[in-house]
Amino acid sequence: MHWPPAITQPIDFLQHQMSDVAENRIKFAKGTTTLAFKFGKGVIVAVDSRATMGPYIASQTVKKVIEINPYLLGTMAGGAADCSFWERELGRRARLFELRNKERISVAAASKLLSNMVYGYKGMGLSMGTMVTGWDKQGPGLFYVDSDGQRLKNDLFSVGSGSTYAYGVLDAGYDYDLSVNEAIDLGRRSIYHATYRDAYSGGSVNVYHVQEHGWEFISRTDVFDLHYEYEDQPKPQLV
């Protein structure tokens, strides 16, 4: 029977295996586009659905929004297994908090829980770039949490290999006073343009709307259909 070698310093071992000098280098090949933004009537979350392993498209139907509870959503970017496992664990801990304290966990506290959990594994190979959003007593909340334990609060985030393309559309069209339909269209359009330019994003655009009474799934639209829908629309005038 073959046993793996005893490793006294797992972080150093992993960093060596992921470096250029390793004989059989471990290299994560990942890509996605996710975004979320706050506006006057809640939070819009929009994601693509393509899973890739380098140039290989593994799936076009990945659910990259994780429904933590009826008031909290998490997004998936980086390693699918890492994001799925830790955000489901966050859902378990959020439920325990609710049972112990007789009230729902806040978005800030939920994001801090996730940050603290993954920080304990910093340098051990986790790959996560997630957004945690929802509605609590303070209103809508939006936080970014990554696998190093970094936690940021803002009104707008885009995460993944296609995020730079999504930011271009978001920055051009974002306004706090958007109507619900305008905000949904902005999220959907931003993801579409990212999938058009980024080979590692694609599939369908899934959109959620977070409101005071909880999140609502809005739509799932194939980017192929969106391409021809937008192609027929008049182009904006250049400044």
PDB file of C-alpha atoms in Angstrom, residues 13-231:
ATOM      1  CA  PHE A  13       4.760  22.098   0.880  1.00  0.00           C
ATOM      2  CA  LEU A  14       1.762  23.474  -1.002  1.00  0.00           C
ATOM      3  CA  GLN A  15       3.501  26.715  -1.927  1.00  0.00           C
ATOM      4  CA  HIS A  16       6.404  24.699  -3.359  1.00  0.00           C
ATOM      5  CA  GLN A  17       4.049  22.471  -5.370  1.00  0.00           C
ATOM      6  CA  MET A  18       2.370  25.564  -6.855  1.00  0.00           C
ATOM      7  CA  SER A  19       5.665  27.313  -7.705  1.00  0.00           C
ATOM      8  CA  ASP A  20       7.503  27.291 -11.049  1.00  0.00           C
ATOM      9  CA  VAL A  21      10.283  25.040  -9.684  1.00  0.00           C
ATOM     10  CA  ALA A  22       7.954  22.136  -8.799  1.00  0.00           C
ATOM     11  CA  GLU A  23       8.373  19.038 -10.957  1.00  0.00           C
ATOM     12  CA  ASN A  24       4.590  18.532 -11.256  1.00  0.00           C
ATOM     13  CA  ARG A  25       3.278  22.019 -10.706  1.00  0.00           C
ATOM     14  CA  ILE A  26      -0.280  22.473  -9.414  1.00  0.00           C
ATOM     15  CA  LYS A  27      -1.886  25.357 -11.271  1.00  0.00           C
ATOM     16  CA  PHE A  28      -5.481  26.402 -10.743  1.00  0.00           C
ATOM     17  CA  ALA A  29      -7.107  27.326 -14.057  1.00  0.00           C
ATOM     18  CA  LYS A  30     -10.353  29.129 -13.334  1.00  0.00           C
ATOM     19  CA  GLY A  31     -12.626  31.796 -14.783  1.00  0.00           C
ATOM     20  CA  THR A  32     -16.065  33.320 -14.228  1.00  0.00           C
ATOM     21  CA  THR A  33     -17.977  36.588 -14.045  1.00  0.00           C
ATOM     22  CA  THR A  34     -20.141  37.535 -11.066  1.00  0.00           C
ATOM     23  CA  LEU A  35     -21.454  40.910  -9.932  1.00  0.00           C
ATOM     24  CA  ALA A  36     -23.700  42.519  -7.354  1.00  0.00           C
ATOM     25  CA  PHE A  37     -24.714  46.100  -6.684  1.00  0.00           C
ATOM     26  CA  LYS A  38     -26.928  48.007  -4.285  1.00  0.00           C
ATOM     27  CA  PHE A  39     -29.477  50.496  -5.543  1.00  0.00           C
ATOM     28  CA  GLY A  40     -32.540  52.256  -4.197  1.00  0.00           C
ATOM     29  CA  LYS A  41     -34.785  49.197  -4.281  1.00  0.00           C
ATOM     30  CA  GLY A  42     -32.427  46.503  -2.984  1.00  0.00           C
ATOM     31  CA  VAL A  43     -29.524  44.518  -4.413  1.00  0.00           C
ATOM     32  CA  ILE A  44     -29.133  42.969  -7.858  1.00  0.00           C
ATOM     33  CA  VAL A  45     -26.972  39.837  -8.189  1.00  0.00           C
ATOM     34  CA  ALA A  46     -26.056  38.560 -11.664  1.00  0.00           C
ATOM     35  CA  VAL A  47     -23.731  35.691 -12.618  1.00  0.00           C
ATOM     36  CA  ASP A  48     -22.790  33.530 -15.578  1.00  0.00           C
ATOM     37  CA  SER A  49     -22.999  29.734 -15.494  1.00  0.00           C
ATOM     38  CA  ARG A  50     -19.840  28.386 -17.198  1.00  0.00           C
ATOM     39  CA  ALA A  51     -17.340  26.172 -15.371  1.00  0.00           C
ATOM     40  CA  THR A  52     -13.916  25.800 -16.977  1.00  0.00           C
ATOM     41  CA  MET A  53     -10.729  23.855 -16.395  1.00  0.00           C
ATOM     42  CA  GLY A  54      -8.270  25.896 -18.420  1.00  0.00           C
ATOM     43  CA  PRO A  55      -9.457  25.832 -22.055  1.00  0.00           C
ATOM     44  CA  TYR A  56     -11.858  22.958 -21.332  1.00  0.00           C
ATOM     45  CA  ILE A  57     -15.507  23.919 -20.722  1.00  0.00           C
ATOM     46  CA  ALA A  58     -16.688  21.513 -18.035  1.00  0.00           C
ATOM     47  CA  SER A  59     -20.254  22.796 -17.703  1.00  0.00           C
ATOM     48  CA  GLN A  60     -22.571  25.504 -18.985  1.00  0.00           C
ATOM     49  CA  THR A  61     -25.179  25.127 -16.222  1.00  0.00           C
ATOM     50  CA  VAL A  62     -23.376  25.798 -12.935  1.00  0.00           C
ATOM     51  CA  LYS A  63     -25.439  27.547 -10.276  1.00  0.00           C
ATOM     52  CA  LYS A  64     -23.044  30.270  -9.101  1.00  0.00           C
ATOM     53  CA  VAL A  65     -25.473  31.904  -6.682  1.00  0.00           C
ATOM     54  CA  ILE A  66     -25.648  29.950  -3.436  1.00  0.00           C
ATOM     55  CA  GLU A  67     -28.885  30.439  -1.520  1.00  0.00           C
ATOM     56  CA  ILE A  68     -27.619  30.581   2.073  1.00  0.00           C
ATOM     57  CA  ASN A  69     -31.051  31.259   3.566  1.00  0.00           C
ATOM     58  CA  PRO A  70     -34.211  33.137   2.419  1.00  0.00           C
ATOM     59  CA  TYR A  71     -32.515  36.501   3.128  1.00  0.00           C
ATOM     60  CA  LEU A  72     -28.859  35.793   2.272  1.00  0.00           C
ATOM     61  CA  LEU A  73     -27.117  34.997  -1.012  1.00  0.00           C
ATOM     62  CA  GLY A  74     -23.514  34.099  -1.781  1.00  0.00           C
ATOM     63  CA  THR A  75     -21.746  34.071  -5.142  1.00  0.00           C
ATOM     64  CA  MET A  76     -19.162  31.623  -6.471  1.00  0.00           C
ATOM     65  CA  ALA A  77     -15.854  32.595  -8.099  1.00  0.00           C
ATOM     66  CA  GLY A  78     -12.590  30.668  -7.907  1.00  0.00           C
ATOM     67  CA  GLY A  79     -12.739  27.007  -6.945  1.00  0.00           C
ATOM     68  CA  ALA A  80     -16.301  25.686  -7.204  1.00  0.00           C
ATOM     69  CA  ALA A  81     -15.804  23.121  -4.443  1.00  0.00           C
ATOM     70  CA  ASP A  82     -14.301  25.677  -2.030  1.00  0.00           C
ATOM     71  CA  CYS A  83     -17.057  28.240  -2.559  1.00  0.00           C
ATOM     72  CA  SER A  84     -19.827  25.666  -2.390  1.00  0.00           C
ATOM     73  CA  PHE A  85     -18.523  23.992   0.760  1.00  0.00           C
ATOM     74  CA  TRP A  86     -17.755  27.117   2.780  1.00  0.00           C
ATOM     75  CA  GLU A  87     -20.915  28.986   1.847  1.00  0.00           C
ATOM     76  CA  ARG A  88     -23.025  25.966   2.742  1.00  0.00           C
ATOM     77  CA  GLU A  89     -21.154  25.815   6.038  1.00  0.00           C
ATOM     78  CA  LEU A  90     -21.983  29.497   6.452  1.00  0.00           C
ATOM     79  CA  GLY A  91     -25.645  28.603   5.964  1.00  0.00           C
ATOM     80  CA  ARG A  92     -25.410  26.018   8.742  1.00  0.00           C
ATOM     81  CA  ARG A  93     -23.794  28.490  11.131  1.00  0.00           C
ATOM     82  CA  ALA A  94     -26.286  31.207  10.209  1.00  0.00           C
ATOM     83  CA  ARG A  95     -29.113  28.827  11.142  1.00  0.00           C
ATOM     84  CA  LEU A  96     -27.447  28.005  14.471  1.00  0.00           C
ATOM     85  CA  PHE A  97     -27.110  31.739  15.165  1.00  0.00           C
ATOM     86  CA  GLU A  98     -30.827  32.155  14.471  1.00  0.00           C
ATOM     87  CA  LEU A  99     -31.778  29.333  16.823  1.00  0.00           C
ATOM     88  CA  ARG A 100     -29.562  30.617  19.622  1.00  0.00           C
ATOM     89  CA  ASN A 101     -30.395  34.315  19.339  1.00  0.00           C
ATOM     90  CA  LYS A 102     -34.010  34.180  18.111  1.00  0.00           C
ATOM     91  CA  GLU A 103     -33.227  36.564  15.253  1.00  0.00           C
ATOM     92  CA  ARG A 104     -31.665  36.380  11.788  1.00  0.00           C
ATOM     93  CA  ILE A 105     -27.953  36.920  11.414  1.00  0.00           C
ATOM     94  CA  SER A 106     -26.995  40.253   9.830  1.00  0.00           C
ATOM     95  CA  VAL A 107     -25.243  40.433   6.460  1.00  0.00           C
ATOM     96  CA  ALA A 108     -22.180  41.969   8.149  1.00  0.00           C
ATOM     97  CA  ALA A 109     -22.005  39.192  10.747  1.00  0.00           C
ATOM     98  CA  ALA A 110     -22.481  36.475   8.117  1.00  0.00           C
ATOM     99  CA  SER A 111     -19.663  37.879   5.976  1.00  0.00           C
ATOM    100  CA  LYS A 112     -17.436  38.150   9.041  1.00  0.00           C
ATOM    101  CA  LEU A 113     -18.147  34.506   9.913  1.00  0.00           C
ATOM    102  CA  LEU A 114     -17.113  33.424   6.423  1.00  0.00           C
ATOM    103  CA  SER A 115     -14.002  35.602   6.531  1.00  0.00           C
ATOM    104  CA  ASN A 116     -12.946  34.165   9.897  1.00  0.00           C
ATOM    105  CA  MET A 117     -13.523  30.575   8.762  1.00  0.00           C
ATOM    106  CA  VAL A 118     -11.401  30.788   5.611  1.00  0.00           C
ATOM    107  CA  TYR A 119      -8.685  32.903   7.247  1.00  0.00           C
ATOM    108  CA  GLY A 120      -7.780  29.852   9.344  1.00  0.00           C
ATOM    109  CA  TYR A 121      -6.840  28.081   6.091  1.00  0.00           C
ATOM    110  CA  LYS A 122      -4.884  30.967   4.552  1.00  0.00           C
ATOM    111  CA  GLY A 123      -2.027  29.686   2.385  1.00  0.00           C
ATOM    112  CA  MET A 124      -3.437  26.153   2.240  1.00  0.00           C
ATOM    113  CA  GLY A 125      -4.731  26.304  -1.315  1.00  0.00           C
ATOM    114  CA  LEU A 126      -8.281  27.627  -1.002  1.00  0.00           C
ATOM    115  CA  SER A 127      -9.463  29.616  -4.019  1.00  0.00           C
ATOM    116  CA  MET A 128     -12.464  31.849  -3.328  1.00  0.00           C
ATOM    117  CA  GLY A 129     -13.683  35.267  -4.373  1.00  0.00           C
ATOM    118  CA  THR A 130     -17.227  35.524  -3.071  1.00  0.00           C
ATOM    119  CA  MET A 131     -19.835  38.169  -2.422  1.00  0.00           C
ATOM    120  CA  VAL A 132     -22.252  37.879   0.485  1.00  0.00           C
ATOM    121  CA  THR A 133     -25.403  39.958   0.182  1.00  0.00           C
ATOM    122  CA  GLY A 134     -28.802  40.135   1.788  1.00  0.00           C
ATOM    123  CA  TRP A 135     -31.238  42.217   3.809  1.00  0.00           C
ATOM    124  CA  ASP A 136     -31.281  42.721   7.582  1.00  0.00           C
ATOM    125  CA  LYS A 137     -32.384  45.329  10.135  1.00  0.00           C
ATOM    126  CA  GLN A 138     -29.887  47.795   8.659  1.00  0.00           C
ATOM    127  CA  GLY A 139     -31.311  47.351   5.166  1.00  0.00           C
ATOM    128  CA  PRO A 140     -29.462  45.874   2.174  1.00  0.00           C
ATOM    129  CA  GLY A 141     -25.868  44.744   2.707  1.00  0.00           C
ATOM    130  CA  LEU A 142     -23.087  43.740   0.331  1.00  0.00           C
ATOM    131  CA  PHE A 143     -19.632  42.382   1.228  1.00  0.00           C
ATOM    132  CA  TYR A 144     -16.742  40.809  -0.673  1.00  0.00           C
ATOM    133  CA  VAL A 145     -14.860  37.945   1.024  1.00  0.00           C
ATOM    134  CA  ASP A 146     -11.909  36.038  -0.431  1.00  0.00           C
ATOM    135  CA  SER A 147      -9.885  32.966   0.537  1.00  0.00           C
ATOM    136  CA  ASP A 148      -7.218  35.064   2.291  1.00  0.00           C
ATOM    137  CA  GLY A 149      -9.859  36.283   4.731  1.00  0.00           C
ATOM    138  CA  GLN A 150     -10.032  39.742   3.158  1.00  0.00           C
ATOM    139  CA  ARG A 151     -13.463  41.346   3.723  1.00  0.00           C
ATOM    140  CA  LEU A 152     -14.622  44.520   1.997  1.00  0.00           C
ATOM    141  CA  LYS A 153     -17.858  46.495   2.107  1.00  0.00           C
ATOM    142  CA  ASN A 154     -19.068  48.469  -0.898  1.00  0.00           C
ATOM    143  CA  ASP A 155     -22.100  49.253  -3.046  1.00  0.00           C
ATOM    144  CA  LEU A 156     -20.822  47.498  -6.176  1.00  0.00           C
ATOM    145  CA  PHE A 157     -18.548  44.529  -6.851  1.00  0.00           C
ATOM    146  CA  SER A 158     -17.655  42.349  -9.805  1.00  0.00           C
ATOM    147  CA  VAL A 159     -15.479  39.267  -9.331  1.00  0.00           C
ATOM    148  CA  GLY A 160     -13.865  36.862 -11.784  1.00  0.00           C
ATOM    149  CA  SER A 161     -11.848  36.756 -14.993  1.00  0.00           C
ATOM    150  CA  GLY A 162     -14.527  38.704 -16.867  1.00  0.00           C
ATOM    151  CA  SER A 163     -15.034  41.317 -14.155  1.00  0.00           C
ATOM    152  CA  THR A 164     -13.073  44.055 -15.956  1.00  0.00           C
ATOM    153  CA  TYR A 165     -15.493  43.847 -18.894  1.00  0.00           C
ATOM    154  CA  ALA A 166     -18.491  43.813 -16.552  1.00  0.00           C
ATOM    155  CA  TYR A 167     -17.155  46.859 -14.682  1.00  0.00           C
ATOM    156  CA  GLY A 168     -17.008  48.801 -17.942  1.00  0.00           C
ATOM    157  CA  VAL A 169     -20.737  48.339 -18.524  1.00  0.00           C
ATOM    158  CA  LEU A 170     -21.631  48.742 -14.846  1.00  0.00           C
ATOM    159  CA  ASP A 171     -19.732  51.997 -14.434  1.00  0.00           C
ATOM    160  CA  ALA A 172     -21.353  53.426 -17.549  1.00  0.00           C
ATOM    161  CA  GLY A 173     -24.918  52.550 -16.561  1.00  0.00           C
ATOM    162  CA  TYR A 174     -25.013  52.461 -12.749  1.00  0.00           C
ATOM    163  CA  ASP A 175     -27.164  54.912 -10.825  1.00  0.00           C
ATOM    164  CA  TYR A 176     -28.539  54.511  -7.301  1.00  0.00           C
ATOM    165  CA  ASP A 177     -31.994  55.641  -8.469  1.00  0.00           C
ATOM    166  CA  LEU A 178     -32.407  53.004 -11.180  1.00  0.00           C
ATOM    167  CA  SER A 179     -35.817  51.371 -11.416  1.00  0.00           C
ATOM    168  CA  VAL A 180     -36.022  47.638 -10.711  1.00  0.00           C
ATOM    169  CA  ASN A 181     -36.309  46.776 -14.411  1.00  0.00           C
ATOM    170  CA  GLU A 182     -33.400  49.064 -15.309  1.00  0.00           C
ATOM    171  CA  ALA A 183     -31.220  47.530 -12.582  1.00  0.00           C
ATOM    172  CA  ILE A 184     -32.060  43.997 -13.700  1.00  0.00           C
ATOM    173  CA  ASP A 185     -31.238  44.896 -17.312  1.00  0.00           C
ATOM    174  CA  LEU A 186     -27.935  46.499 -16.254  1.00  0.00           C
ATOM    175  CA  GLY A 187     -26.863  43.374 -14.352  1.00  0.00           C
ATOM    176  CA  ARG A 188     -27.869  41.072 -17.190  1.00  0.00           C
ATOM    177  CA  ARG A 189     -26.232  43.247 -19.853  1.00  0.00           C
ATOM    178  CA  SER A 190     -22.975  43.533 -17.846  1.00  0.00           C
ATOM    179  CA  ILE A 191     -22.643  39.754 -17.544  1.00  0.00           C
ATOM    180  CA  TYR A 192     -23.474  39.272 -21.223  1.00  0.00           C
ATOM    181  CA  HIS A 193     -20.724  41.650 -22.374  1.00  0.00           C
ATOM    182  CA  ALA A 194     -18.255  39.888 -20.071  1.00  0.00           C
ATOM    183  CA  THR A 195     -19.158  36.503 -21.584  1.00  0.00           C
ATOM    184  CA  TYR A 196     -18.694  37.957 -25.077  1.00  0.00           C
ATOM    185  CA  ARG A 197     -15.105  39.045 -24.359  1.00  0.00           C
ATOM    186  CA  ASP A 198     -13.985  36.484 -21.758  1.00  0.00           C
ATOM    187  CA  ALA A 199     -13.616  32.900 -22.981  1.00  0.00           C
ATOM    188  CA  TYR A 200     -13.923  31.540 -19.437  1.00  0.00           C
ATOM    189  CA  SER A 201     -17.396  33.026 -18.893  1.00  0.00           C
ATOM    190  CA  GLY A 202     -20.568  31.982 -20.672  1.00  0.00           C
ATOM    191  CA  GLY A 203     -23.628  29.758 -20.564  1.00  0.00           C
ATOM    192  CA  SER A 204     -26.582  31.615 -19.102  1.00  0.00           C
ATOM    193  CA  VAL A 205     -27.068  34.813 -17.104  1.00  0.00           C
ATOM    194  CA  ASN A 206     -28.820  34.218 -13.784  1.00  0.00           C
ATOM    195  CA  VAL A 207     -30.264  37.267 -12.023  1.00  0.00           C
ATOM    196  CA  TYR A 208     -31.508  37.665  -8.440  1.00  0.00           C
ATOM    197  CA  HIS A 209     -33.126  40.635  -6.697  1.00  0.00           C
ATOM    198  CA  VAL A 210     -32.698  41.021  -2.913  1.00  0.00           C
ATOM    199  CA  GLN A 211     -35.485  42.947  -1.200  1.00  0.00           C
ATOM    200  CA  GLU A 212     -36.803  43.530   2.321  1.00  0.00           C
ATOM    201  CA  HIS A 213     -38.905  40.346   2.222  1.00  0.00           C
ATOM    202  CA  GLY A 214     -35.962  38.253   0.970  1.00  0.00           C
ATOM    203  CA  TRP A 215     -34.305  37.377  -2.323  1.00  0.00           C
ATOM    204  CA  GLU A 216     -36.180  36.599  -5.518  1.00  0.00           C
ATOM    205  CA  PHE A 217     -34.908  34.676  -8.533  1.00  0.00           C
ATOM    206  CA  ILE A 218     -35.622  36.832 -11.583  1.00  0.00           C
ATOM    207  CA  SER A 219     -34.448  35.053 -14.711  1.00  0.00           C
ATOM    208  CA  ARG A 220     -32.089  32.658 -16.452  1.00  0.00           C
ATOM    209  CA  THR A 221     -31.239  33.736 -20.017  1.00  0.00           C
ATOM    210  CA  ASP A 222     -28.896  32.050 -22.482  1.00  0.00           C
ATOM    211  CA  VAL A 223     -26.154  34.450 -23.617  1.00  0.00           C
ATOM    212  CA  PHE A 224     -26.699  33.228 -27.200  1.00  0.00           C
ATOM    213  CA  ASP A 225     -30.229  34.666 -27.096  1.00  0.00           C
ATOM    214  CA  LEU A 226     -28.999  37.869 -25.460  1.00  0.00           C
ATOM    215  CA  HIS A 227     -26.405  38.329 -28.200  1.00  0.00           C
ATOM    216  CA  TYR A 228     -29.044  38.594 -30.911  1.00  0.00           C
ATOM    217  CA  GLU A 229     -31.407  40.578 -28.713  1.00  0.00           C
ATOM    218  CA  TYR A 230     -28.783  43.252 -28.066  1.00  0.00           C
ATOM    219  CA  GLU A 231     -27.476  43.135 -31.628  1.00  0.00           C
TER     220      GLU A 231
END
